[in-house]
Coordinates of C-alpha atoms in Angstrom, one line a residue:
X246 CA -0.8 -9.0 20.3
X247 CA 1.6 -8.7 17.0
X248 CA 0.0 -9.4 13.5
X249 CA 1.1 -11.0 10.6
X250 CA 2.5 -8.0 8.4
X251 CA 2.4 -8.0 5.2
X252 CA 4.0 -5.3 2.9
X253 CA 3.5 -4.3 -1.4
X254 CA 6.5 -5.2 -3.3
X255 CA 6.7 -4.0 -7.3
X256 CA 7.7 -6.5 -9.6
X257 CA 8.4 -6.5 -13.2
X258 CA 7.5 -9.6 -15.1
X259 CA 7.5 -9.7 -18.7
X260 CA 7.4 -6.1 -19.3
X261 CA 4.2 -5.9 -16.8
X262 CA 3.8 -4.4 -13.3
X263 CA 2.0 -6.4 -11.0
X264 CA 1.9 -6.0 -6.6
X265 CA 3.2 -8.9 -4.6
X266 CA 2.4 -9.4 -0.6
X267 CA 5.6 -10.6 0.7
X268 CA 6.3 -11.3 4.8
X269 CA 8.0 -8.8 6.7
X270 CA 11.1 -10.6 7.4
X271 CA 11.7 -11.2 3.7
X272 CA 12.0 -7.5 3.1
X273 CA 15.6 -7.3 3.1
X274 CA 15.4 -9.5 -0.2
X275 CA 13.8 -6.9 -1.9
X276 CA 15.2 -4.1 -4.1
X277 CA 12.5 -1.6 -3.3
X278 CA 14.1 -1.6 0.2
X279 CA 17.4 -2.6 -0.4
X280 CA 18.4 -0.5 -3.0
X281 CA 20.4 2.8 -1.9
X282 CA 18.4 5.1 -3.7
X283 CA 16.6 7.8 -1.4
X284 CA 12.9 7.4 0.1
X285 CA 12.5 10.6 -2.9
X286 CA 14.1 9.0 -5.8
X287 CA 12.0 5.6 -4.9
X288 CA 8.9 7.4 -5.0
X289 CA 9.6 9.0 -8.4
X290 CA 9.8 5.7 -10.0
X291 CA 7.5 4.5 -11.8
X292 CA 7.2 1.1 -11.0
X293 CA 6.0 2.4 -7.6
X294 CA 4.3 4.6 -8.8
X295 CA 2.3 1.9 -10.6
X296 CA 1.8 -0.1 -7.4
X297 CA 0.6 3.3 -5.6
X298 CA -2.2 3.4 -8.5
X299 CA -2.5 -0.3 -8.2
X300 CA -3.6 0.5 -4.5
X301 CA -5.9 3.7 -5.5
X302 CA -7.7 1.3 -8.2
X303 CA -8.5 -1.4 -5.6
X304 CA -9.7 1.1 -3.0
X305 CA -11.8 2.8 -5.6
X306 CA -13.7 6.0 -5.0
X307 CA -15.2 9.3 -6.0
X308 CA -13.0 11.7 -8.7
X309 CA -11.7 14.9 -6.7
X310 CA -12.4 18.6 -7.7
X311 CA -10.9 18.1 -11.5
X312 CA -13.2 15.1 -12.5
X313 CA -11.1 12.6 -13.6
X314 CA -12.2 9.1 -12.4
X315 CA -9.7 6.1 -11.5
X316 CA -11.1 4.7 -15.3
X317 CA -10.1 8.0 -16.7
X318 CA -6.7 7.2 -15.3
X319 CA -6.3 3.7 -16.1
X320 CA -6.8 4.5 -20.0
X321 CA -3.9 6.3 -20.2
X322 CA -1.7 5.5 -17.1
X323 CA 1.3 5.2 -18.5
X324 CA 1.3 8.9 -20.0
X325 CA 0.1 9.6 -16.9
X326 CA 2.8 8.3 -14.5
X327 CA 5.5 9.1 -17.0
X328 CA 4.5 12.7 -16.4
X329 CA 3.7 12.5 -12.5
X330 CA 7.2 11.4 -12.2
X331 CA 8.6 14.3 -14.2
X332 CA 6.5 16.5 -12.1
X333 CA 7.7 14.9 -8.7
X334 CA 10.8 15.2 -10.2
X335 CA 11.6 19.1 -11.3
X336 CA 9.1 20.1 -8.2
X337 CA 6.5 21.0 -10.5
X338 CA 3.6 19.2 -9.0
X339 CA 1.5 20.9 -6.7
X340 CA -1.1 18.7 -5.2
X341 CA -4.6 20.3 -6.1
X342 CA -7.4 21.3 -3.3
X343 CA -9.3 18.4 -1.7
X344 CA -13.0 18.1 -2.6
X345 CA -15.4 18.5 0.5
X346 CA -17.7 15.5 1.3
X347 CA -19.9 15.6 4.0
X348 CA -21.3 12.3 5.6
X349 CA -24.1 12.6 8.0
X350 CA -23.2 10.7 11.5
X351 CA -25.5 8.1 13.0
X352 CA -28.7 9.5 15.0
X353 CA -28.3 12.5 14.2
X354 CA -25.0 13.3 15.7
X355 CA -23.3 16.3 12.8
X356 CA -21.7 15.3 10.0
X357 CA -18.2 13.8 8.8
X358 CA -16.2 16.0 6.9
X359 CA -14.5 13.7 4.0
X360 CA -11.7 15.3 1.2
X361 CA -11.7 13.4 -1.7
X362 CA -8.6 14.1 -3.7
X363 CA -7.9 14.0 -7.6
X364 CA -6.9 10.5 -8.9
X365 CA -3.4 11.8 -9.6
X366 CA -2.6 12.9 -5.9
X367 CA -4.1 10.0 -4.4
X368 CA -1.7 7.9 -6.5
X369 CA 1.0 10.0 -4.8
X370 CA -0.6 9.5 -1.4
X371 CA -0.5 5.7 -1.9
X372 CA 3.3 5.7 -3.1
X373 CA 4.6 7.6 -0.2
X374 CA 2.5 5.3 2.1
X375 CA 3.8 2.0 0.2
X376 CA 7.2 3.4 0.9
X377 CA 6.6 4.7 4.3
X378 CA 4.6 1.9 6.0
X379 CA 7.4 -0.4 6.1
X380 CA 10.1 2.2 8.0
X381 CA 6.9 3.7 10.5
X382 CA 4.7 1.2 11.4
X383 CA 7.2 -1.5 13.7
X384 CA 7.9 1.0 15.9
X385 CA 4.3 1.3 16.3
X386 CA 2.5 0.0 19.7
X387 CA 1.1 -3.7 19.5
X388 CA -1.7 -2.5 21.1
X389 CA -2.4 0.0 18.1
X390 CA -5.0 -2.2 15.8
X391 CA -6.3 0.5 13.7
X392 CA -5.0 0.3 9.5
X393 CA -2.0 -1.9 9.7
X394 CA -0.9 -4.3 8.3
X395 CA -2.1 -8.0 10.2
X396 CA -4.4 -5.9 12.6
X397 CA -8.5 -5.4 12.7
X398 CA -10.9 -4.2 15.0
X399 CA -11.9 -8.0 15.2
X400 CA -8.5 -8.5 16.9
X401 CA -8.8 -5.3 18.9
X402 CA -12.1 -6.3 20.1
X403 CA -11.0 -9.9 21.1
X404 CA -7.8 -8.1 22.8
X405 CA -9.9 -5.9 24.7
X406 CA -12.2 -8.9 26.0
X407 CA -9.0 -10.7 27.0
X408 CA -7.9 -7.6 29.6
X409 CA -11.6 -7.8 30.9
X410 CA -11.2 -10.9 31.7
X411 CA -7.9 -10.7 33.7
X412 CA -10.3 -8.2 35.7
X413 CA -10.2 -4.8 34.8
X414 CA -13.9 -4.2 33.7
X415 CA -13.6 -0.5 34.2
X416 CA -13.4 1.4 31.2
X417 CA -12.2 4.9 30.6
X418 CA -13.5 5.3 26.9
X419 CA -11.9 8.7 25.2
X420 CA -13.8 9.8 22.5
X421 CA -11.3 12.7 20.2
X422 CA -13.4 15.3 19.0
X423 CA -12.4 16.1 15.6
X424 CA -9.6 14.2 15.7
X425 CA -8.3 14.3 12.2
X426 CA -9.6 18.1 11.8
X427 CA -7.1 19.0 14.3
X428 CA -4.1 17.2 14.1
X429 CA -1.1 20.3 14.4
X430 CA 1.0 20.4 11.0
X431 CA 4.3 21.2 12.5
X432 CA 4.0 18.6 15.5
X433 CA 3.0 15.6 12.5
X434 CA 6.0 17.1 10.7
X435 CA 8.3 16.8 13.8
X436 CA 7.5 13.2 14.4
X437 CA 8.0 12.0 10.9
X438 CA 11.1 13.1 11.0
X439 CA 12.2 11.0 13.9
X440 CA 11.6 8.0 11.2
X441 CA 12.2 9.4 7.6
X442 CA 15.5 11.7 6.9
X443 CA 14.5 12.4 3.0
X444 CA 13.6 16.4 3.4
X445 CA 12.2 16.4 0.0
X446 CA 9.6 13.4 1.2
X447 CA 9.1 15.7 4.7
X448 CA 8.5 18.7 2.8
X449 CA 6.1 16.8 -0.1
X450 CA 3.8 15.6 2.5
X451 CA 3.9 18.8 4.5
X452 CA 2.7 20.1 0.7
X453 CA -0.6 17.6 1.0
X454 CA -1.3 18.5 4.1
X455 CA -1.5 22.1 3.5
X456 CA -3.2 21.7 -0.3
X457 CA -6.3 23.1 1.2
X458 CA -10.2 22.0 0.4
X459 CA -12.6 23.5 -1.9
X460 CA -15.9 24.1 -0.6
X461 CA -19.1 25.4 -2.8
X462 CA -15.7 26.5 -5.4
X463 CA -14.1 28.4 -2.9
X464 CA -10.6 27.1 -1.8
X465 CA -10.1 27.0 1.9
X466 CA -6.6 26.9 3.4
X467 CA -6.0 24.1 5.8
X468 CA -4.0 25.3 8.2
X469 CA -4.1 21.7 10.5
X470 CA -5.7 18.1 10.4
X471 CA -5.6 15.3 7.9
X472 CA -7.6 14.6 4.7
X473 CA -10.0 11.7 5.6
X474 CA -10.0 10.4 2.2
X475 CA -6.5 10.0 1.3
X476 CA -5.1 7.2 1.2
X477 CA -2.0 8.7 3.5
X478 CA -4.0 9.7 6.4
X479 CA -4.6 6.7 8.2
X480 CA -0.6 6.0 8.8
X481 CA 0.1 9.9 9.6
X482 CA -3.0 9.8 12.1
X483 CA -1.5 6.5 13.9
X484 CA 2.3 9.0 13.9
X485 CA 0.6 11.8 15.9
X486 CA -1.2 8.9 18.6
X487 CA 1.5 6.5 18.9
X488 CA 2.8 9.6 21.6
X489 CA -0.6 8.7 23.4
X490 CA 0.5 4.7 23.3
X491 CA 3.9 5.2 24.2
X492 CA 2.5 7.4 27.3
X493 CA 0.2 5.0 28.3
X494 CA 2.6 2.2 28.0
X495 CA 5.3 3.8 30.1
X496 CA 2.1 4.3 32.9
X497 CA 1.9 0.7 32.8
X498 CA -1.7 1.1 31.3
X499 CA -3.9 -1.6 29.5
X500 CA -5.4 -0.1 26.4
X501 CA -6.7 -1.3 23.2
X502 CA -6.9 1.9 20.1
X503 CA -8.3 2.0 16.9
X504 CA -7.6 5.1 15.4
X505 CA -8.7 7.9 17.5
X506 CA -10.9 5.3 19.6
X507 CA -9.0 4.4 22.6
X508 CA -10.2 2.3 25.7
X509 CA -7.9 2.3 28.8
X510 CA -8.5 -0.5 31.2
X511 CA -8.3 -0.6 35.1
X512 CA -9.7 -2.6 38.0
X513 CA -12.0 0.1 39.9
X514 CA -14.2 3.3 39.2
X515 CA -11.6 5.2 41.6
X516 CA -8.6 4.5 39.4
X517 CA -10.7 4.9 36.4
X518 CA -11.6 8.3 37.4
X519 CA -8.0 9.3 38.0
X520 CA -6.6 7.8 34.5
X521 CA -9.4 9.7 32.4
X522 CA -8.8 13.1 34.1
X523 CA -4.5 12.7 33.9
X524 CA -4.6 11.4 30.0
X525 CA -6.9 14.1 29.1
X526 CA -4.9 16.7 30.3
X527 CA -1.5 15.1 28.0
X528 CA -4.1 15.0 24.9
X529 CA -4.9 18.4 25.0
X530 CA -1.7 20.0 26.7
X531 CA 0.9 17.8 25.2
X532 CA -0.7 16.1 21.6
X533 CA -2.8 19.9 21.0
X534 CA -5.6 17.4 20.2
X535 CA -9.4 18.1 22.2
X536 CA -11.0 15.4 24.5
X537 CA -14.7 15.6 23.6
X538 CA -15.9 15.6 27.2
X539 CA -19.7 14.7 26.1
X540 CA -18.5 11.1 24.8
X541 CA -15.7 10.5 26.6
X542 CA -16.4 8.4 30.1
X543 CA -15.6 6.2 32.5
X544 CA -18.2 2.9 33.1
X545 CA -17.8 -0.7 33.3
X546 CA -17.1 -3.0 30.2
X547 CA -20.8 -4.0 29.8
X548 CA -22.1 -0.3 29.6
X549 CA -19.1 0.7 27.3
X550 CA -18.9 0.0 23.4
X551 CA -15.4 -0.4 21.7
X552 CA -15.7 -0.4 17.7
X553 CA -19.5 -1.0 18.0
X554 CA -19.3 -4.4 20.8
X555 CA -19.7 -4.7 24.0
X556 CA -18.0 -7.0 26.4
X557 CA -20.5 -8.1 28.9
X558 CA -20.6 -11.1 31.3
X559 CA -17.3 -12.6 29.4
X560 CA -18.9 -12.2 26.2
X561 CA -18.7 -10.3 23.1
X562 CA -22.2 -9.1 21.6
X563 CA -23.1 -6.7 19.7
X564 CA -23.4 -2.8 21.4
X565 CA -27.3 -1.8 22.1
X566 CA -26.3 1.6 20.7
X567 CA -25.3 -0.6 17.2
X568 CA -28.2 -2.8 17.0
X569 CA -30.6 0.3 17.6
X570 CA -28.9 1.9 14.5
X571 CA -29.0 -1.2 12.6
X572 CA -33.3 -1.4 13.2
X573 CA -33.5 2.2 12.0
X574 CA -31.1 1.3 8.8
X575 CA -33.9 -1.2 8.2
X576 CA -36.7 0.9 8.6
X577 CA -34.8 3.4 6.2
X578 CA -34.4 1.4 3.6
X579 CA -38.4 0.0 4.2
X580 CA -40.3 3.2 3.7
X581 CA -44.2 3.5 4.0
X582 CA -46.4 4.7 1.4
X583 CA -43.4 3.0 -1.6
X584 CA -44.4 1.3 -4.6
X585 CA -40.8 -0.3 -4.8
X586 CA -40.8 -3.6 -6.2
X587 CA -40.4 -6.6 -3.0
X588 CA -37.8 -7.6 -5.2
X589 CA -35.9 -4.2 -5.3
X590 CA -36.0 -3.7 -1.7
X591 CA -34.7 -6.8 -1.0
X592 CA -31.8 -6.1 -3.1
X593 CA -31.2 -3.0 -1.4
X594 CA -31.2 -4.6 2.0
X595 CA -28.7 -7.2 1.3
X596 CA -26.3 -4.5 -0.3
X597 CA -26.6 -3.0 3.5
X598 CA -26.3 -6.2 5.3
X599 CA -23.9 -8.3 3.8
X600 CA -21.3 -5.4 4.9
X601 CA -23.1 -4.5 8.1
X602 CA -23.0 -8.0 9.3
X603 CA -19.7 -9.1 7.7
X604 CA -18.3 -6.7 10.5
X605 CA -20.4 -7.8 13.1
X606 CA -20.2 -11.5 12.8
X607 CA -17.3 -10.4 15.8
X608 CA -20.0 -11.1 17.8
X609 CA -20.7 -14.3 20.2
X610 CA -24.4 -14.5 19.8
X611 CA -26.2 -15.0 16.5
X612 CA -29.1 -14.3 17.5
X613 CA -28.4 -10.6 17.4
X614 CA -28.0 -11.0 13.8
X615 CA -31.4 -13.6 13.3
X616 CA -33.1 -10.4 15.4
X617 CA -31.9 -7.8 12.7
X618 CA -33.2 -10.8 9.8
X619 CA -36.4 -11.4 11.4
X620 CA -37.5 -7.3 11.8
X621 CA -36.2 -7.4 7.8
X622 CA -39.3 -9.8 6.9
X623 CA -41.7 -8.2 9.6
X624 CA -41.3 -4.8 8.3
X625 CA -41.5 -6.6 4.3
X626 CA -45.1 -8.1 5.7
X627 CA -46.0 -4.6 6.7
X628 CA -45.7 -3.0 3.7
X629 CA -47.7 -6.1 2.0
X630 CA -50.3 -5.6 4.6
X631 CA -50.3 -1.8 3.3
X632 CA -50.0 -2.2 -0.4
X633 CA -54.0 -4.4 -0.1
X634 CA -55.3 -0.7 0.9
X635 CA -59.0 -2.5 1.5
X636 CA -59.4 -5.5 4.4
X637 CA -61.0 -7.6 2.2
X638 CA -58.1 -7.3 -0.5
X639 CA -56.0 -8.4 2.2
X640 CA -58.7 -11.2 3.4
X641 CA -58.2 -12.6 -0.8
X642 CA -54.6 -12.3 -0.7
X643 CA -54.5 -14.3 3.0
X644 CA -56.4 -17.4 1.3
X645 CA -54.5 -17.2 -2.4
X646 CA -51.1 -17.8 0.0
X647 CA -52.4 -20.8 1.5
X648 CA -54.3 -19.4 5.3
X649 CA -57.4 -20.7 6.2
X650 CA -60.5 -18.7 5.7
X651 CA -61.1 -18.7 9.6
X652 CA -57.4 -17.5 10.2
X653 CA -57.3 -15.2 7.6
X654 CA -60.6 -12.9 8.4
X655 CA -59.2 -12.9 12.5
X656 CA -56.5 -11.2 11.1
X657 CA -58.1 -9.0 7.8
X658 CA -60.9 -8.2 9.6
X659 CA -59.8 -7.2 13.3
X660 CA -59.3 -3.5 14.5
X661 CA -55.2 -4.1 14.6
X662 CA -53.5 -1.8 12.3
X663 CA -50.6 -2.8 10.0
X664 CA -47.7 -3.6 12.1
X665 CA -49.4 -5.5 14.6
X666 CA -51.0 -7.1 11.8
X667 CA -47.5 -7.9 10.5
X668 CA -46.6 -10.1 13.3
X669 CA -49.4 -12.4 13.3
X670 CA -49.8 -16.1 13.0
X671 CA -51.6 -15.1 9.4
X672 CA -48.8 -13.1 8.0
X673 CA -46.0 -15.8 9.0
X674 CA -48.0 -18.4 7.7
X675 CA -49.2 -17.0 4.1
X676 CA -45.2 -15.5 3.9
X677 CA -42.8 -18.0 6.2
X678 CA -39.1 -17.4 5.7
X679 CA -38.3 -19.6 3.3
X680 CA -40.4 -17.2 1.1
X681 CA -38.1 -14.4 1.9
X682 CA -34.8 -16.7 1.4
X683 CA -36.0 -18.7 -1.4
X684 CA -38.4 -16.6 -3.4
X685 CA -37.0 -13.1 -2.4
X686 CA -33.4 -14.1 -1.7
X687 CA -32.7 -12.6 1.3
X688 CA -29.3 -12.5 2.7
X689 CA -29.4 -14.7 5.9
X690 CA -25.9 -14.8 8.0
X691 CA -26.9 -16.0 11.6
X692 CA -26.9 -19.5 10.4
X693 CA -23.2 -19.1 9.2
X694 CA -22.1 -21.5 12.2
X695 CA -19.1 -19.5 12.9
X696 CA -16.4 -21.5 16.0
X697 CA -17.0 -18.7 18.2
X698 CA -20.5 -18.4 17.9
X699 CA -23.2 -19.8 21.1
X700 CA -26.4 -21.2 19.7
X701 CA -29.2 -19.8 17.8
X702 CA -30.9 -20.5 21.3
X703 CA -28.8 -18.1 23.7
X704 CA -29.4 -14.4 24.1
X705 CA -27.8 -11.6 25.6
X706 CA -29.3 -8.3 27.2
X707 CA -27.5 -5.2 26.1
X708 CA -28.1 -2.1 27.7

């Protein structure tokens, strides 16, 4: 399934620098790829330059180890780029150490280890992958959806559904263990240089890669892997596993990737079996990358998730794993025993969701997301139910919001404790949803009537 690529041009109007999208076949027409000047003397211009710190500004982010934010930057970018370029130029600059982030993985799984690097060498990153994207990425595999141009895990979802439904529902799902910790310097070297001549750009990123991390301010060499965090990494990570695509294309394989999460698709357990066991041995023996044998397995479509979904029956829902870590987000950002303003919380919710379920609109059935919405409110009546401390404060409250007396001492005054008590008839009465949309403002996307959506009315059991 091709995308429709687009690719940064620099322009210069009026003595500004601005960034232009601009279709792939009207590349040609462009002097940032027309010109004759080497892939080195392009990246120590300043115009591009400009449009690799245009790019680092729109992806924002965290200063690296010397403390300079992308504001810092911006207030004196031009003295800044001026002497990046004569850096770049004379082989003065030396990229600076990486700044260790670690991001805790969902239930408990380890952390992610993130490098966050200084403004100025992200700007660098950027350039070279302004400059590089265009040269690298058509040769890529169509079925490689992960950070390119015209490609999303939408579309590598929908792809995926599509090879289910021509009837291969078996799934061997290979899961990288520490993929972009381990990716072999020398190898990632090699294969760039199948695409880009340029030493000096060869020998500039094989400087980034080795610029090391500082951890507790103590600089660590990195002798292999790629900085999650820099704004290069996602383009050298899909060099080093287009091998894997190009060997499973020349097997005649089905396979939908996303970065270092692949799917292979086949028509029984038996074949399954076989593909897992052969394409783990060529990760490990011919890419020097490690199968995580605990993830990676072999079911059927409906048992497997791929980016978070799960095809099942046809469909595509969201994965049981993703809507048991989307209740516990809830319940994290709902505490007991919190005197947080309704208000507050609220806000704090809708900061999660809006993103959470922006990504997961993917899915067929919205009542997944009204499910997620509905255990926001209940666990918001909890904490109200909580906050009266004494039955008969809750009893008041009941009758001030418009219960009967009758109704409202069932509920105050039985044994149930506060979360049962949060899903009766009381509660939904004296605070109905329009209370929580209208009054509180909650964010509310299952009504979004989306074209690929079922009705409110269906369900889907996800195991």
């Amino acid at each position: 399934m091709k995308g429709r690529r687009t690719y940064p041009a620099v322009t210069k109007e009026c003595g500004t620098m601005k960034m232009q999208p601009i279709m792939k076949s009207k590349m040609r027409q462009l002097d940032l790829f027309v010109d004759h000047r080497s892939l080195f003397e392009k990246l120590c211009d300043e115009a591009n330059l400009y449009a690799g710190f245009a790019a680092v500004k729109k992806n924002g982010g965290a200063p690296g180890i010397d403390g300079v934010t992308i504001e810092d930057f911006k207030d004196r970018v031009e003295k800044e780029l001026a002497q990046l370029k004569k850096d770049l130029e004379s082989w003065s600059y030396k990229p600076n150490p990486v700044r260790r982030v670690e991001i805790p993985k969902p239930g408990n799984a380890g952390v992610r280890l993130l490098g966050v690097p200084c403004v100025r060498d992200r700007v660098v990153h950027a350039t070279l992958k302004l400059l590089l994207e265009p040269i690298i990425d058509p040769t890529f595999s169509d079925h490689s959806y992960g950070f390119r141009p015209g490609y999303s895990p939408q579309k590598a979802v929908a792809a995926a559904k599509q090879i289910v439904d021509r009837g291969k529902e078996y799934v061997v799902d290979l899961d990288l263990s520490k993929f972009f910790d381990r990716v072999n310097h020398d190898r990632l070297i090699y294969l760039l240089s199948g695409h880009v001549t340029d030493k000096r750009i060869l020998r500039l990123i094989g400087m980034i890669l080795r610029s090391g991390v500082m951890v507790n301010g103590t600089v660590l060499l990195t002798k292999e892997g790629t900085v999650q965090g820099s704004p290069l990494s996602p383009l050298l990570s899909n060099v080093v596993l287009d091998e894997l695509d190009k060997e499973l294309e020349r097997r005649g394989l089905e396979f939908c990737r996303y970065a270092d999460d692949c799917n292979i698709f086949v028509r029984s357990p038996k074949a399954a079996n076989r593909v897992m066991e052969s394409i783990s041995k060529f990760i490990e023996g011919k890419l020097k990358l490690k199968i995580n044998r605990e993830k990676s397995r072999v079911g059927r479509s409906k048992d497997v998730k791929f980016l978070g979904m799960t095809v099942i029956n046809g469909t595509i829902a969201i994965s049981a794993q993703s809507m048991k870590r989307a209740l516990e987000k809830v319940k994290e950002l709902t505490p007991r025993g919190t005197h947080m303003p309704l208000e507050l919380t609220i806000q704090r919710i809708n900061n999660w969701y809006k993103g959470w379920a922006g990504y997961y609109l993917m899915t067929q059935y919205p009542s997944q997301l009204k499910r997620i919405e509905a255990h926001i409110r209940r666990r918001l009546r909890s904490r109200i139910v909580d906050q009266q401390k004494r039955r008969r404060h809750l009893f008041r409250r009941l009758i001030k919001r418009g219960v009967s007396r009758k109704t409202a001492a069932k509920s105050a005054y039985s044994n149930k404790g506060r979360w049962a008590l949060s899903a009766t008839f009381a509660l939904a009465k004296a605070y109905p949803i329009p209370w929580f949309i209208n009054g509180l403002g909650q964010e509310i996307r299952s009504n979004d009537r989306m074209k690929h959506w079922f009705g409110l009315d269906q369900w889907i059991k996800v195991t």
